[in-house]
Amino acid sequence: MSDLDPSRLPAHVAVIMDGNGRWAETRGWPRPFGHRQGSEAVRRIVRASRRLGIRALTLYAFSEQNWQRPEGEVDALMELLREFLLSERDELLDNGIRLRMIGRRERLPSRVREVLEALERETEGLSDMTLTLALSYGGREELTDAVRLLAAQVAEGRLAPSDLDEARLEAAIPSMDVGPCDLLIRTGGEQRISNFLLWSAAYAELVFSERLWPDFQDADLLDALGVYQARDRRFGRVSSAASMATSDVLMPDAASRAHA
Ligand code: IPE
Ligand code: IPE
Ligand code: MG
């Protein structure tokens, strides 16, 4: 924490937790062993984020596309998810962490959904940090659902097409409830988004780590935050230093006229 500026922490950090399978495979173990080890890394990073004062943490735990994996791996992931939710209950309640999920919840097995929804209700009023689990989640699916919702309102005559603007679309996108993603970390060495927060990450700073997710430590999170703080977020503008420099300098042709 020593090198970080606490006043410039990202409000919303999101993580594509990748590399569990390879972590297990390099040891000659079945892939679910990597997922189990990965759930320990989730516990570490939730704790560290809360300690640092990050307001929102969104974790990509299972994509809509991950249903295409072998049945045994999917079952193992669902069971680990259930165990994680049961075991983290006290930690969330004691630390003021609200838990919520984004994604197609109806696809989750009922034994997972029941535990998840109970925890969502129990932590609803907590506000020190929001932990969002992306489960059966896809960015394209999320946008498609949002558009379908708004289209229905238009069809019912409750919304005019001309009223459909960015703000309305954004309000229909569940991942935007906690504001746009500021820092997006992907572990495991791949440099792609894999259908994660497509709208929310529009101006996110991307940090890719070679570390496989089960090996990801507090120090790696601090490193990513350090990289984030060293970046110049311009949002299409010029940097603040450059705008100060240009504001009191004449344009070249104006300058030559002034000397004429
Ligand atoms: C990420 O690890 C966890 C999920 C996608 C559920 P992977 O299982 O994708 O691990 P690799 O990428 O195969 O190593
Ligand atoms: C992204 O990882 C999804 C999660 C981490 C949950 P994948 O391993 O599924 O992504 P690809 O297949 O490498 O794009
Ligand atoms: Mg992967």
Short mmCIF file of C-alpha atoms and ligand atoms in Angstrom, two decimals:
data_model
loop_
_atom_site.label_atom_id
_atom_site.label_comp_id
_atom_site.label_asym_id
_atom_site.label_seq_id
_atom_site.Cartn_x
_atom_site.Cartn_y
_atom_site.Cartn_z
CA MET A 1 0.00 0.00 0.00
CA SER A 2 2.97 2.29 0.70
CA ASP A 3 3.37 3.51 -2.89
CA LEU A 4 -0.34 3.90 -3.59
CA ASP A 5 -2.27 7.14 -3.31
CA PRO A 6 -5.38 6.21 -1.27
CA SER A 7 -7.28 9.16 -2.74
CA ARG A 8 -6.86 7.85 -6.31
CA LEU A 9 -7.94 4.24 -5.93
CA PRO A 10 -10.26 2.95 -8.65
CA ALA A 11 -13.84 2.94 -7.38
CA HIS A 12 -14.73 -0.16 -9.39
CA VAL A 13 -12.27 -2.98 -10.00
CA ALA A 14 -13.23 -6.00 -12.10
CA VAL A 15 -11.27 -9.22 -12.55
CA ILE A 16 -11.30 -11.90 -15.22
CA MET A 17 -10.05 -14.73 -13.04
CA ASP A 18 -8.36 -16.92 -15.63
CA GLY A 19 -5.83 -19.74 -15.44
CA ASN A 20 -7.33 -22.23 -12.98
CA GLY A 21 -7.29 -25.09 -15.48
CA ARG A 22 -3.68 -24.55 -16.50
CA TRP A 23 -2.65 -24.25 -12.86
CA ALA A 24 -3.98 -27.77 -12.28
CA GLU A 25 -2.84 -29.23 -15.61
CA THR A 26 0.81 -28.20 -15.08
CA ARG A 27 0.70 -30.27 -11.89
CA GLY A 28 -0.90 -33.23 -13.66
CA TRP A 29 -4.11 -32.74 -11.69
CA PRO A 30 -7.73 -32.58 -12.91
CA ARG A 31 -8.93 -29.06 -13.77
CA PRO A 32 -11.41 -28.82 -10.85
CA PHE A 33 -8.42 -28.87 -8.48
CA GLY A 34 -7.43 -25.58 -10.05
CA HIS A 35 -10.91 -24.17 -9.53
CA ARG A 36 -10.78 -25.16 -5.86
CA GLN A 37 -7.45 -23.40 -5.45
CA GLY A 38 -8.91 -20.48 -7.39
CA SER A 39 -11.68 -20.06 -4.84
CA GLU A 40 -8.99 -19.46 -2.19
CA ALA A 41 -7.64 -16.65 -4.36
CA VAL A 42 -11.17 -15.19 -4.50
CA ARG A 43 -11.28 -15.10 -0.69
CA ARG A 44 -7.88 -13.37 -0.56
CA ILE A 45 -8.75 -10.73 -3.12
CA VAL A 46 -12.17 -9.92 -1.65
CA ARG A 47 -10.52 -9.41 1.73
CA ALA A 48 -7.68 -7.30 0.32
CA SER A 49 -10.04 -5.13 -1.73
CA ARG A 50 -12.23 -4.46 1.26
CA ARG A 51 -9.18 -3.59 3.38
CA LEU A 52 -7.94 -1.16 0.74
CA GLY A 53 -11.29 0.60 0.58
CA ILE A 54 -12.29 -0.35 -2.97
CA ARG A 55 -16.01 0.38 -3.27
CA ALA A 56 -16.95 -2.17 -5.91
CA LEU A 57 -15.37 -5.44 -6.98
CA THR A 58 -16.82 -7.43 -9.88
CA LEU A 59 -15.52 -10.96 -10.43
CA TYR A 60 -16.00 -12.97 -13.61
CA ALA A 61 -16.57 -16.43 -12.16
CA PHE A 62 -18.52 -18.21 -14.91
CA SER A 63 -19.36 -17.01 -18.38
CA GLU A 64 -22.45 -17.82 -20.41
CA GLN A 65 -20.04 -19.58 -22.78
CA ASN A 66 -18.53 -21.69 -19.97
CA TRP A 67 -21.68 -23.90 -20.03
CA GLN A 68 -20.07 -25.54 -23.07
CA ARG A 69 -17.37 -27.10 -20.91
CA PRO A 70 -17.50 -30.80 -19.94
CA GLU A 71 -20.34 -31.62 -17.55
CA GLY A 72 -17.99 -32.78 -14.80
CA GLU A 73 -16.13 -29.46 -14.79
CA VAL A 74 -19.35 -27.42 -14.78
CA ASP A 75 -20.72 -29.50 -11.88
CA ALA A 76 -17.51 -29.02 -9.92
CA LEU A 77 -17.63 -25.26 -10.51
CA MET A 78 -21.26 -25.04 -9.36
CA GLU A 79 -20.49 -27.04 -6.21
CA LEU A 80 -17.48 -24.82 -5.43
CA LEU A 81 -19.63 -21.76 -5.93
CA ARG A 82 -22.18 -23.08 -3.47
CA GLU A 83 -19.46 -23.87 -0.92
CA PHE A 84 -17.94 -20.43 -1.39
CA LEU A 85 -21.26 -18.68 -0.77
CA LEU A 86 -21.97 -20.76 2.35
CA SER A 87 -18.50 -20.26 3.81
CA GLU A 88 -18.23 -16.52 3.11
CA ARG A 89 -21.53 -15.52 4.71
CA ASP A 90 -20.04 -14.34 8.01
CA GLU A 91 -17.11 -12.63 6.32
CA LEU A 92 -19.51 -10.60 4.16
CA LEU A 93 -21.82 -9.68 7.03
CA ASP A 94 -18.95 -8.77 9.40
CA ASN A 95 -17.29 -6.54 6.82
CA GLY A 96 -20.27 -4.68 5.43
CA ILE A 97 -20.04 -6.32 2.01
CA ARG A 98 -23.12 -6.46 -0.18
CA LEU A 99 -23.22 -9.44 -2.50
CA ARG A 100 -25.05 -9.42 -5.79
CA MET A 101 -24.95 -11.36 -9.03
CA ILE A 102 -25.14 -10.39 -12.66
CA GLY A 103 -25.89 -12.87 -15.41
CA ARG A 104 -28.63 -15.28 -16.34
CA ARG A 105 -29.56 -16.51 -12.86
CA GLU A 106 -32.32 -18.78 -14.18
CA ARG A 107 -29.66 -21.02 -15.70
CA LEU A 108 -27.98 -21.69 -12.34
CA PRO A 109 -28.91 -24.94 -10.56
CA SER A 110 -31.54 -24.29 -7.87
CA ARG A 111 -29.20 -25.46 -5.09
CA VAL A 112 -26.83 -22.61 -6.01
CA ARG A 113 -29.55 -20.06 -6.68
CA GLU A 114 -31.18 -20.58 -3.29
CA VAL A 115 -27.96 -19.91 -1.36
CA LEU A 116 -27.08 -17.00 -3.61
CA GLU A 117 -30.45 -15.31 -3.34
CA ALA A 118 -30.56 -15.75 0.43
CA LEU A 119 -27.17 -14.04 0.69
CA GLU A 120 -28.22 -11.26 -1.68
CA ARG A 121 -31.22 -10.56 0.56
CA GLU A 122 -29.20 -10.76 3.78
CA THR A 123 -26.50 -8.34 2.60
CA GLU A 124 -28.79 -5.99 0.72
CA GLY A 125 -28.41 -3.08 3.15
CA LEU A 126 -24.61 -3.28 3.46
CA SER A 127 -22.64 -0.57 1.77
CA ASP A 128 -18.92 -0.64 2.60
CA MET A 129 -18.19 -2.63 -0.56
CA THR A 130 -20.27 -4.27 -3.26
CA LEU A 131 -19.06 -7.66 -4.43
CA THR A 132 -20.66 -8.58 -7.74
CA LEU A 133 -20.30 -12.14 -9.01
CA ALA A 134 -20.70 -12.50 -12.76
CA LEU A 135 -22.29 -15.96 -13.13
CA SER A 136 -23.64 -17.34 -16.36
CA TYR A 137 -22.71 -13.85 -17.52
CA GLY A 138 -21.96 -12.49 -20.96
CA GLY A 139 -21.58 -8.87 -21.98
CA ARG A 140 -23.45 -9.40 -25.26
CA GLU A 141 -26.24 -11.24 -23.48
CA GLU A 142 -26.51 -8.44 -20.91
CA LEU A 143 -26.82 -5.81 -23.65
CA THR A 144 -29.29 -7.95 -25.58
CA ASP A 145 -31.48 -8.34 -22.48
CA ALA A 146 -31.35 -4.58 -21.83
CA VAL A 147 -32.40 -3.80 -25.39
CA ARG A 148 -35.21 -6.35 -25.23
CA LEU A 149 -36.52 -4.75 -22.01
CA LEU A 150 -36.54 -1.28 -23.56
CA ALA A 151 -38.05 -2.57 -26.81
CA ALA A 152 -40.95 -4.03 -24.80
CA GLN A 153 -41.53 -0.63 -23.19
CA VAL A 154 -41.56 1.00 -26.60
CA ALA A 155 -43.98 -1.64 -27.92
CA GLU A 156 -46.30 -0.99 -24.99
CA GLY A 157 -46.19 2.72 -25.73
CA ARG A 158 -44.56 3.52 -22.39
CA LEU A 159 -41.40 4.83 -24.01
CA ALA A 160 -40.91 6.79 -27.22
CA PRO A 161 -38.00 5.70 -29.45
CA SER A 162 -36.71 9.27 -29.26
CA ASP A 163 -36.46 8.95 -25.46
CA LEU A 164 -34.10 6.03 -25.81
CA ASP A 165 -30.75 7.47 -24.90
CA GLU A 166 -27.50 6.35 -23.28
CA ALA A 167 -28.78 7.02 -19.78
CA ARG A 168 -31.84 4.80 -20.28
CA LEU A 169 -29.85 2.00 -21.80
CA GLU A 170 -27.31 2.24 -19.01
CA ALA A 171 -30.07 2.04 -16.39
CA ALA A 172 -31.15 -1.27 -17.92
CA ILE A 173 -27.66 -2.78 -17.72
CA PRO A 174 -27.26 -4.56 -14.34
CA SER A 175 -23.44 -4.41 -14.28
CA MET A 176 -23.69 -0.60 -14.35
CA ASP A 177 -25.45 -0.48 -10.96
CA VAL A 178 -22.07 0.05 -9.33
CA GLY A 179 -20.84 2.54 -11.93
CA PRO A 180 -18.39 2.03 -14.77
CA CYS A 181 -15.40 -0.24 -14.35
CA ASP A 182 -12.23 1.78 -13.72
CA LEU A 183 -9.69 -1.02 -13.64
CA LEU A 184 -10.06 -4.37 -15.40
CA ILE A 185 -7.50 -7.02 -14.46
CA ARG A 186 -7.12 -10.30 -16.38
CA THR A 187 -4.89 -13.01 -14.99
CA GLY A 188 -3.59 -16.06 -16.84
CA GLY A 189 -1.69 -14.30 -19.61
CA GLU A 190 -4.42 -13.96 -22.27
CA GLN A 191 -5.09 -10.44 -23.50
CA ARG A 192 -8.77 -10.43 -24.34
CA ILE A 193 -12.11 -9.40 -22.84
CA SER A 194 -13.92 -12.74 -23.38
CA ASN A 195 -17.38 -11.13 -23.39
CA PHE A 196 -17.00 -9.48 -19.97
CA LEU A 197 -18.30 -5.98 -19.07
CA LEU A 198 -18.70 -4.63 -22.62
CA TRP A 199 -20.45 -1.39 -21.71
CA SER A 200 -18.99 -0.83 -18.26
CA ALA A 201 -15.38 -1.29 -19.36
CA ALA A 202 -15.61 1.23 -22.21
CA TYR A 203 -12.99 3.43 -20.52
CA ALA A 204 -11.51 0.93 -18.07
CA GLU A 205 -7.75 0.71 -17.72
CA LEU A 206 -6.74 -2.82 -18.73
CA VAL A 207 -4.04 -4.64 -16.79
CA PHE A 208 -2.97 -8.12 -17.89
CA SER A 209 -1.10 -10.37 -15.49
CA GLU A 210 0.85 -13.50 -16.40
CA ARG A 211 -0.01 -14.94 -12.99
CA LEU A 212 -2.45 -17.86 -13.08
CA TRP A 213 -5.48 -17.01 -10.94
CA PRO A 214 -4.79 -19.52 -8.11
CA ASP A 215 -1.36 -17.90 -7.68
CA PHE A 216 -2.71 -14.35 -7.58
CA GLN A 217 -1.72 -12.69 -4.29
CA ASP A 218 -2.41 -9.41 -2.49
CA ALA A 219 0.91 -8.13 -3.84
CA ASP A 220 -0.29 -8.74 -7.42
CA LEU A 221 -3.41 -6.68 -6.73
CA LEU A 222 -1.23 -3.90 -5.31
CA ASP A 223 0.95 -4.08 -8.45
CA ALA A 224 -2.12 -3.71 -10.68
CA LEU A 225 -3.32 -0.74 -8.63
CA GLY A 226 0.13 0.81 -8.97
CA VAL A 227 0.00 0.41 -12.75
CA TYR A 228 -3.48 1.95 -12.73
CA GLN A 229 -2.30 4.99 -10.78
CA ALA A 230 0.60 5.53 -13.17
CA ARG A 231 -1.79 5.73 -16.17
CA ASP A 232 -3.15 8.97 -17.59
CA ARG A 233 -6.90 8.54 -18.03
CA ARG A 234 -7.87 11.02 -20.73
CA PHE A 235 -11.40 9.93 -21.72
CA GLY A 236 -10.81 11.38 -25.16
CA ARG A 237 -9.52 14.68 -23.89
CA VAL A 238 -5.93 15.83 -23.63
CA SER A 239 -4.08 15.23 -20.36
CA SER A 240 -4.55 17.82 -17.62
CA ALA A 241 -0.89 18.85 -17.88
CA ALA A 242 -1.21 19.36 -21.65
CA SER A 243 -4.43 21.36 -21.36
CA MET A 244 -2.79 23.74 -18.88
CA ALA A 245 0.18 24.18 -21.21
CA THR A 246 -1.98 24.89 -24.29
CA SER A 247 -4.49 27.21 -22.61
CA ASP A 248 -2.03 30.11 -22.35
CA VAL A 249 -0.17 29.51 -25.62
CA LEU A 250 -1.31 31.18 -28.87
CA MET A 251 -2.02 29.05 -31.94
CA PRO A 252 0.91 29.21 -34.40
CA ASP A 253 -0.87 31.47 -36.93
CA ALA A 254 -2.21 33.70 -34.15
CA ALA A 255 1.29 33.88 -32.72
CA SER A 256 2.79 34.99 -36.05
CA ARG A 257 0.06 37.66 -36.45
CA ALA A 258 0.87 38.92 -32.96
CA HIS A 259 4.50 39.40 -34.00
CA ALA A 260 3.67 41.02 -37.35
C1 IPE B 1 -10.98 -19.57 -15.22
O1 IPE B 1 -10.01 -20.54 -15.40
C2 IPE B 1 -12.19 -20.10 -14.51
C3 IPE B 1 -13.36 -20.23 -15.37
C4 IPE B 1 -13.42 -19.89 -16.62
C5 IPE B 1 -14.54 -20.80 -14.80
P1 IPE B 1 -10.00 -21.52 -16.64
O2 IPE B 1 -10.74 -22.75 -16.25
O3 IPE B 1 -10.48 -20.85 -17.86
O4 IPE B 1 -8.46 -21.84 -16.73
P2 IPE B 1 -7.60 -22.01 -18.06
O5 IPE B 1 -7.74 -20.74 -18.84
O6 IPE B 1 -8.15 -23.20 -18.78
O7 IPE B 1 -6.22 -22.22 -17.54
C1 IPE B 2 -13.18 -16.05 -19.12
O1 IPE B 2 -12.27 -17.08 -19.19
C2 IPE B 2 -14.31 -16.41 -18.22
C3 IPE B 2 -13.98 -16.46 -16.80
C4 IPE B 2 -12.83 -16.18 -16.25
C5 IPE B 2 -15.07 -16.83 -15.94
P1 IPE B 2 -12.32 -18.20 -20.33
O2 IPE B 2 -11.19 -19.12 -20.05
O3 IPE B 2 -13.67 -18.79 -20.38
O4 IPE B 2 -12.09 -17.34 -21.65
P2 IPE B 2 -11.44 -17.74 -23.03
O5 IPE B 2 -12.08 -19.02 -23.45
O6 IPE B 2 -9.97 -17.90 -22.78
O7 IPE B 2 -11.72 -16.59 -23.93
MG MG B 3 -9.49 -19.80 -19.32
#
